[in-house]
Amino acid sequence: MKHDYTKYDEADKRVKTFITAFYAASDDPAKNEEWVAFFTPEAVVVMGDKTAKGVEGTCVTSNWR
């Protein structure tokens, strides 16, 4: 079966834009607040042996990463 992915072009652009912006913020400790803004308020973030739940009042809002 042949696939036509052209209908996904716009979604693909949005995904690429999101990923590019996310990792640009993630790679720069000075952009901590911008990085945190990518997560929902109830997000659970696990990095190695560190876990943070939620955005407010957690280690995610500090220089945790």
Backbone as XML, in Angstrom:
<?xml version="1.0"?>
<chain id="A" units="angstrom">
  <residue number="1" name="MET">
    <atom name="N" x="0.847" y="-1.167" z="0.000"/>
    <atom name="CA" x="0.000" y="0.000" z="0.000"/>
    <atom name="C" x="0.899" y="1.239" z="0.000"/>
  </residue>
  <residue number="2" name="LYS">
    <atom name="N" x="0.642" y="2.144" z="-0.902"/>
    <atom name="CA" x="1.392" y="3.390" z="-0.980"/>
    <atom name="C" x="0.770" y="4.412" z="-0.029"/>
  </residue>
  <residue number="3" name="HIS">
    <atom name="N" x="1.639" y="5.123" z="0.683"/>
    <atom name="CA" x="1.169" y="6.133" z="1.631"/>
    <atom name="C" x="1.400" y="7.525" z="1.079"/>
  </residue>
  <residue number="4" name="ASP">
    <atom name="N" x="0.504" y="8.416" z="1.422"/>
    <atom name="CA" x="0.643" y="9.826" z="1.048"/>
    <atom name="C" x="0.718" y="10.629" z="2.339"/>
  </residue>
  <residue number="5" name="TYR">
    <atom name="N" x="1.916" y="11.082" z="2.660"/>
    <atom name="CA" x="2.119" y="11.800" z="3.914"/>
    <atom name="C" x="1.976" y="13.308" z="3.776"/>
  </residue>
  <residue number="6" name="THR">
    <atom name="N" x="1.611" y="13.796" z="2.614"/>
    <atom name="CA" x="1.514" y="15.244" z="2.422"/>
    <atom name="C" x="0.473" y="15.873" z="3.337"/>
  </residue>
  <residue number="7" name="LYS">
    <atom name="N" x="-0.551" y="15.133" z="3.722"/>
    <atom name="CA" x="-1.563" y="15.702" z="4.612"/>
    <atom name="C" x="-1.016" y="15.925" z="6.019"/>
  </residue>
  <residue number="8" name="TYR">
    <atom name="N" x="0.152" y="15.381" z="6.316"/>
    <atom name="CA" x="0.769" y="15.555" z="7.627"/>
    <atom name="C" x="1.840" y="16.640" z="7.644"/>
  </residue>
  <residue number="9" name="ASP">
    <atom name="N" x="2.047" y="17.323" z="6.533"/>
    <atom name="CA" x="3.101" y="18.333" z="6.453"/>
    <atom name="C" x="2.982" y="19.391" z="7.536"/>
  </residue>
  <residue number="10" name="GLU">
    <atom name="N" x="1.790" y="19.922" z="7.765"/>
    <atom name="CA" x="1.617" y="20.992" z="8.743"/>
    <atom name="C" x="1.872" y="20.477" z="10.163"/>
  </residue>
  <residue number="11" name="ALA">
    <atom name="N" x="1.355" y="19.302" z="10.473"/>
    <atom name="CA" x="1.610" y="18.722" z="11.795"/>
    <atom name="C" x="3.096" y="18.446" z="11.961"/>
  </residue>
  <residue number="12" name="ASP">
    <atom name="N" x="3.730" y="17.963" z="10.921"/>
    <atom name="CA" x="5.154" y="17.672" z="10.964"/>
    <atom name="C" x="5.957" y="18.940" z="11.248"/>
  </residue>
  <residue number="13" name="LYS">
    <atom name="N" x="5.583" y="20.056" z="10.646"/>
    <atom name="CA" x="6.265" y="21.332" z="10.883"/>
    <atom name="C" x="6.101" y="21.769" z="12.331"/>
  </residue>
  <residue number="14" name="ARG">
    <atom name="N" x="4.907" y="21.580" z="12.880"/>
    <atom name="CA" x="4.665" y="21.966" z="14.274"/>
    <atom name="C" x="5.483" y="21.108" z="15.230"/>
  </residue>
  <residue number="15" name="VAL">
    <atom name="N" x="5.575" y="19.824" z="14.930"/>
    <atom name="CA" x="6.366" y="18.925" z="15.772"/>
    <atom name="C" x="7.839" y="19.317" z="15.715"/>
  </residue>
  <residue number="16" name="LYS">
    <atom name="N" x="8.351" y="19.567" z="14.525"/>
    <atom name="CA" x="9.755" y="19.971" z="14.380"/>
    <atom name="C" x="10.024" y="21.287" z="15.104"/>
  </residue>
  <residue number="17" name="THR">
    <atom name="N" x="9.100" y="22.235" z="15.001"/>
    <atom name="CA" x="9.253" y="23.522" z="15.679"/>
    <atom name="C" x="9.277" y="23.323" z="17.192"/>
  </residue>
  <residue number="18" name="PHE">
    <atom name="N" x="8.364" y="22.501" z="17.701"/>
    <atom name="CA" x="8.312" y="22.225" z="19.140"/>
    <atom name="C" x="9.605" y="21.579" z="19.624"/>
  </residue>
  <residue number="19" name="ILE">
    <atom name="N" x="10.047" y="20.542" z="18.938"/>
    <atom name="CA" x="11.250" y="19.817" z="19.358"/>
    <atom name="C" x="12.474" y="20.721" z="19.321"/>
  </residue>
  <residue number="20" name="THR">
    <atom name="N" x="12.598" y="21.519" z="18.276"/>
    <atom name="CA" x="13.728" y="22.445" z="18.167"/>
    <atom name="C" x="13.730" y="23.441" z="19.319"/>
  </residue>
  <residue number="21" name="ALA">
    <atom name="N" x="12.579" y="24.030" z="19.605"/>
    <atom name="CA" x="12.480" y="25.017" z="20.687"/>
    <atom name="C" x="12.697" y="24.366" z="22.054"/>
  </residue>
  <residue number="22" name="PHE">
    <atom name="N" x="12.147" y="23.172" z="22.246"/>
    <atom name="CA" x="12.297" y="22.465" z="23.521"/>
    <atom name="C" x="13.764" y="22.191" z="23.824"/>
  </residue>
  <residue number="23" name="TYR">
    <atom name="N" x="14.483" y="21.639" z="22.845"/>
    <atom name="CA" x="15.883" y="21.305" z="23.099"/>
    <atom name="C" x="16.773" y="22.538" z="23.149"/>
  </residue>
  <residue number="24" name="ALA">
    <atom name="N" x="16.418" y="23.602" z="22.465"/>
    <atom name="CA" x="17.175" y="24.854" z="22.584"/>
    <atom name="C" x="17.070" y="25.380" z="24.015"/>
  </residue>
  <residue number="25" name="ALA">
    <atom name="N" x="15.884" y="25.296" z="24.597"/>
    <atom name="CA" x="15.696" y="25.727" z="25.986"/>
    <atom name="C" x="16.341" y="24.734" z="26.951"/>
  </residue>
  <residue number="26" name="SER">
    <atom name="N" x="16.216" y="23.461" z="26.653"/>
    <atom name="CA" x="16.766" y="22.423" z="27.517"/>
    <atom name="C" x="18.287" y="22.496" z="27.600"/>
  </residue>
  <residue number="27" name="ASP">
    <atom name="N" x="18.921" y="22.863" z="26.516"/>
    <atom name="CA" x="20.388" y="22.894" z="26.455"/>
    <atom name="C" x="21.006" y="24.132" z="27.086"/>
  </residue>
  <residue number="28" name="ASP">
    <atom name="N" x="20.203" y="25.110" z="27.459"/>
    <atom name="CA" x="20.720" y="26.373" z="27.996"/>
    <atom name="C" x="20.183" y="26.595" z="29.411"/>
  </residue>
  <residue number="29" name="PRO">
    <atom name="N" x="21.012" y="26.394" z="30.436"/>
    <atom name="CA" x="20.543" y="26.572" z="31.815"/>
    <atom name="C" x="19.969" y="27.962" z="32.096"/>
  </residue>
  <residue number="30" name="ALA">
    <atom name="N" x="20.358" y="28.956" z="31.332"/>
    <atom name="CA" x="19.812" y="30.308" z="31.519"/>
    <atom name="C" x="18.353" y="30.392" z="31.078"/>
  </residue>
  <residue number="31" name="LYS">
    <atom name="N" x="17.875" y="29.393" z="30.336"/>
    <atom name="CA" x="16.491" y="29.375" z="29.841"/>
    <atom name="C" x="15.625" y="28.424" z="30.666"/>
  </residue>
  <residue number="32" name="ASN">
    <atom name="N" x="15.905" y="28.322" z="31.952"/>
    <atom name="CA" x="15.190" y="27.382" z="32.802"/>
    <atom name="C" x="13.684" y="27.622" z="32.813"/>
  </residue>
  <residue number="33" name="GLU">
    <atom name="N" x="13.249" y="28.868" z="32.966"/>
    <atom name="CA" x="11.808" y="29.155" z="32.998"/>
    <atom name="C" x="11.150" y="28.825" z="31.661"/>
  </residue>
  <residue number="34" name="GLU">
    <atom name="N" x="11.849" y="29.092" z="30.566"/>
    <atom name="CA" x="11.325" y="28.749" z="29.235"/>
    <atom name="C" x="11.182" y="27.234" z="29.115"/>
  </residue>
  <residue number="35" name="TRP">
    <atom name="N" x="12.159" y="26.493" z="29.612"/>
    <atom name="CA" x="12.132" y="25.031" z="29.565"/>
    <atom name="C" x="10.957" y="24.493" z="30.379"/>
  </residue>
  <residue number="36" name="VAL">
    <atom name="N" x="10.766" y="25.026" z="31.587"/>
    <atom name="CA" x="9.672" y="24.586" z="32.455"/>
    <atom name="C" x="8.320" y="24.833" z="31.786"/>
  </residue>
  <residue number="37" name="ALA">
    <atom name="N" x="8.204" y="25.899" z="31.017"/>
    <atom name="CA" x="6.938" y="26.248" z="30.361"/>
    <atom name="C" x="6.488" y="25.201" z="29.339"/>
  </residue>
  <residue number="38" name="PHE">
    <atom name="N" x="7.373" y="24.319" z="28.919"/>
    <atom name="CA" x="6.991" y="23.269" z="27.981"/>
    <atom name="C" x="6.169" y="22.164" z="28.647"/>
  </residue>
  <residue number="39" name="PHE">
    <atom name="N" x="6.170" y="22.111" z="29.968"/>
    <atom name="CA" x="5.490" y="21.045" z="30.691"/>
    <atom name="C" x="4.128" y="21.498" z="31.198"/>
  </residue>
  <residue number="40" name="THR">
    <atom name="N" x="3.202" y="20.556" z="31.304"/>
    <atom name="CA" x="1.899" y="20.853" z="31.888"/>
    <atom name="C" x="2.073" y="21.013" z="33.400"/>
  </residue>
  <residue number="41" name="PRO">
    <atom name="N" x="1.156" y="21.712" z="34.062"/>
    <atom name="CA" x="1.298" y="21.938" z="35.511"/>
    <atom name="C" x="1.407" y="20.649" z="36.331"/>
  </residue>
  <residue number="42" name="GLU">
    <atom name="N" x="0.825" y="19.567" z="35.848"/>
    <atom name="CA" x="0.854" y="18.308" z="36.595"/>
    <atom name="C" x="1.898" y="17.318" z="36.068"/>
  </residue>
  <residue number="43" name="ALA">
    <atom name="N" x="2.806" y="17.784" z="35.249"/>
    <atom name="CA" x="3.808" y="16.916" z="34.624"/>
    <atom name="C" x="4.686" y="16.216" z="35.660"/>
  </residue>
  <residue number="44" name="VAL">
    <atom name="N" x="5.085" y="15.002" z="35.307"/>
    <atom name="CA" x="6.075" y="14.266" z="36.084"/>
    <atom name="C" x="7.317" y="14.189" z="35.207"/>
  </residue>
  <residue number="45" name="VAL">
    <atom name="N" x="8.425" y="14.714" z="35.723"/>
    <atom name="CA" x="9.674" y="14.731" z="34.970"/>
    <atom name="C" x="10.665" y="13.828" z="35.689"/>
  </residue>
  <residue number="46" name="VAL">
    <atom name="N" x="11.227" y="12.871" z="34.943"/>
    <atom name="CA" x="12.217" y="11.960" z="35.506"/>
    <atom name="C" x="13.495" y="12.108" z="34.698"/>
  </residue>
  <residue number="47" name="MET">
    <atom name="N" x="14.574" y="12.446" z="35.396"/>
    <atom name="CA" x="15.891" y="12.559" z="34.758"/>
    <atom name="C" x="16.881" y="11.812" z="35.641"/>
  </residue>
  <residue number="48" name="GLY">
    <atom name="N" x="17.285" y="10.646" z="35.178"/>
    <atom name="CA" x="18.190" y="9.834" z="35.992"/>
    <atom name="C" x="17.512" y="9.427" z="37.279"/>
  </residue>
  <residue number="49" name="ASP">
    <atom name="N" x="18.140" y="9.747" z="38.402"/>
    <atom name="CA" x="17.562" y="9.383" z="39.692"/>
    <atom name="C" x="16.720" y="10.498" z="40.302"/>
  </residue>
  <residue number="50" name="LYS">
    <atom name="N" x="16.492" y="11.573" z="39.544"/>
    <atom name="CA" x="15.699" y="12.706" z="40.031"/>
    <atom name="C" x="14.288" y="12.656" z="39.450"/>
  </residue>
  <residue number="51" name="THR">
    <atom name="N" x="13.294" y="12.938" z="40.275"/>
    <atom name="CA" x="11.903" y="12.990" z="39.837"/>
    <atom name="C" x="11.274" y="14.264" z="40.374"/>
  </residue>
  <residue number="52" name="ALA">
    <atom name="N" x="10.526" y="14.945" z="39.522"/>
    <atom name="CA" x="9.791" y="16.140" z="39.938"/>
    <atom name="C" x="8.350" y="15.981" z="39.495"/>
  </residue>
  <residue number="53" name="LYS">
    <atom name="N" x="7.429" y="16.378" z="40.355"/>
    <atom name="CA" x="6.002" y="16.303" z="40.041"/>
    <atom name="C" x="5.422" y="17.697" z="40.105"/>
  </residue>
  <residue number="54" name="GLY">
    <atom name="N" x="4.813" y="18.124" z="39.021"/>
    <atom name="CA" x="4.219" y="19.454" z="38.964"/>
    <atom name="C" x="5.264" y="20.516" z="38.698"/>
  </residue>
  <residue number="55" name="VAL">
    <atom name="N" x="4.797" y="21.695" z="38.378"/>
    <atom name="CA" x="5.702" y="22.793" z="38.041"/>
    <atom name="C" x="5.941" y="23.690" z="39.245"/>
  </residue>
  <residue number="56" name="GLU">
    <atom name="N" x="4.880" y="24.068" z="39.928"/>
    <atom name="CA" x="4.998" y="24.983" z="41.063"/>
    <atom name="C" x="5.539" y="24.257" z="42.292"/>
  </residue>
  <residue number="57" name="GLY">
    <atom name="N" x="6.514" y="24.874" z="42.920"/>
    <atom name="CA" x="7.018" y="24.348" z="44.183"/>
    <atom name="C" x="7.838" y="23.083" z="44.094"/>
  </residue>
  <residue number="58" name="THR">
    <atom name="N" x="8.310" y="22.719" z="42.929"/>
    <atom name="CA" x="9.120" y="21.513" z="42.787"/>
    <atom name="C" x="10.516" y="21.883" z="42.330"/>
  </residue>
  <residue number="59" name="CYS">
    <atom name="N" x="11.354" y="20.874" z="42.272"/>
    <atom name="CA" x="12.723" y="21.123" z="41.840"/>
    <atom name="C" x="12.796" y="21.475" z="40.356"/>
  </residue>
  <residue number="60" name="VAL">
    <atom name="N" x="11.727" y="21.283" z="39.613"/>
    <atom name="CA" x="11.730" y="21.655" z="38.200"/>
    <atom name="C" x="11.868" y="23.162" z="38.051"/>
  </residue>
  <residue number="61" name="THR">
    <atom name="N" x="11.345" y="23.929" z="38.995"/>
    <atom name="CA" x="11.404" y="25.384" z="38.871"/>
    <atom name="C" x="12.758" y="25.943" z="39.296"/>
  </residue>
  <residue number="62" name="SER">
    <atom name="N" x="13.588" y="25.129" z="39.908"/>
    <atom name="CA" x="14.928" y="25.579" z="40.279"/>
    <atom name="C" x="15.914" y="25.129" z="39.204"/>
  </residue>
  <residue number="63" name="ASN">
    <atom name="N" x="17.163" y="25.311" z="39.452"/>
    <atom name="CA" x="18.176" y="24.826" z="38.508"/>
    <atom name="C" x="18.425" y="23.347" z="38.759"/>
  </residue>
  <residue number="64" name="TRP">
    <atom name="N" x="17.411" y="22.573" z="38.601"/>
    <atom name="CA" x="17.380" y="21.151" z="38.909"/>
    <atom name="C" x="18.126" y="20.319" z="37.888"/>
  </residue>
  <residue number="65" name="ARG">
    <atom name="N" x="18.032" y="20.696" z="36.648"/>
    <atom name="CA" x="18.620" y="19.866" z="35.603"/>
    <atom name="C" x="20.012" y="20.228" z="35.422"/>
  </residue>
</chain>
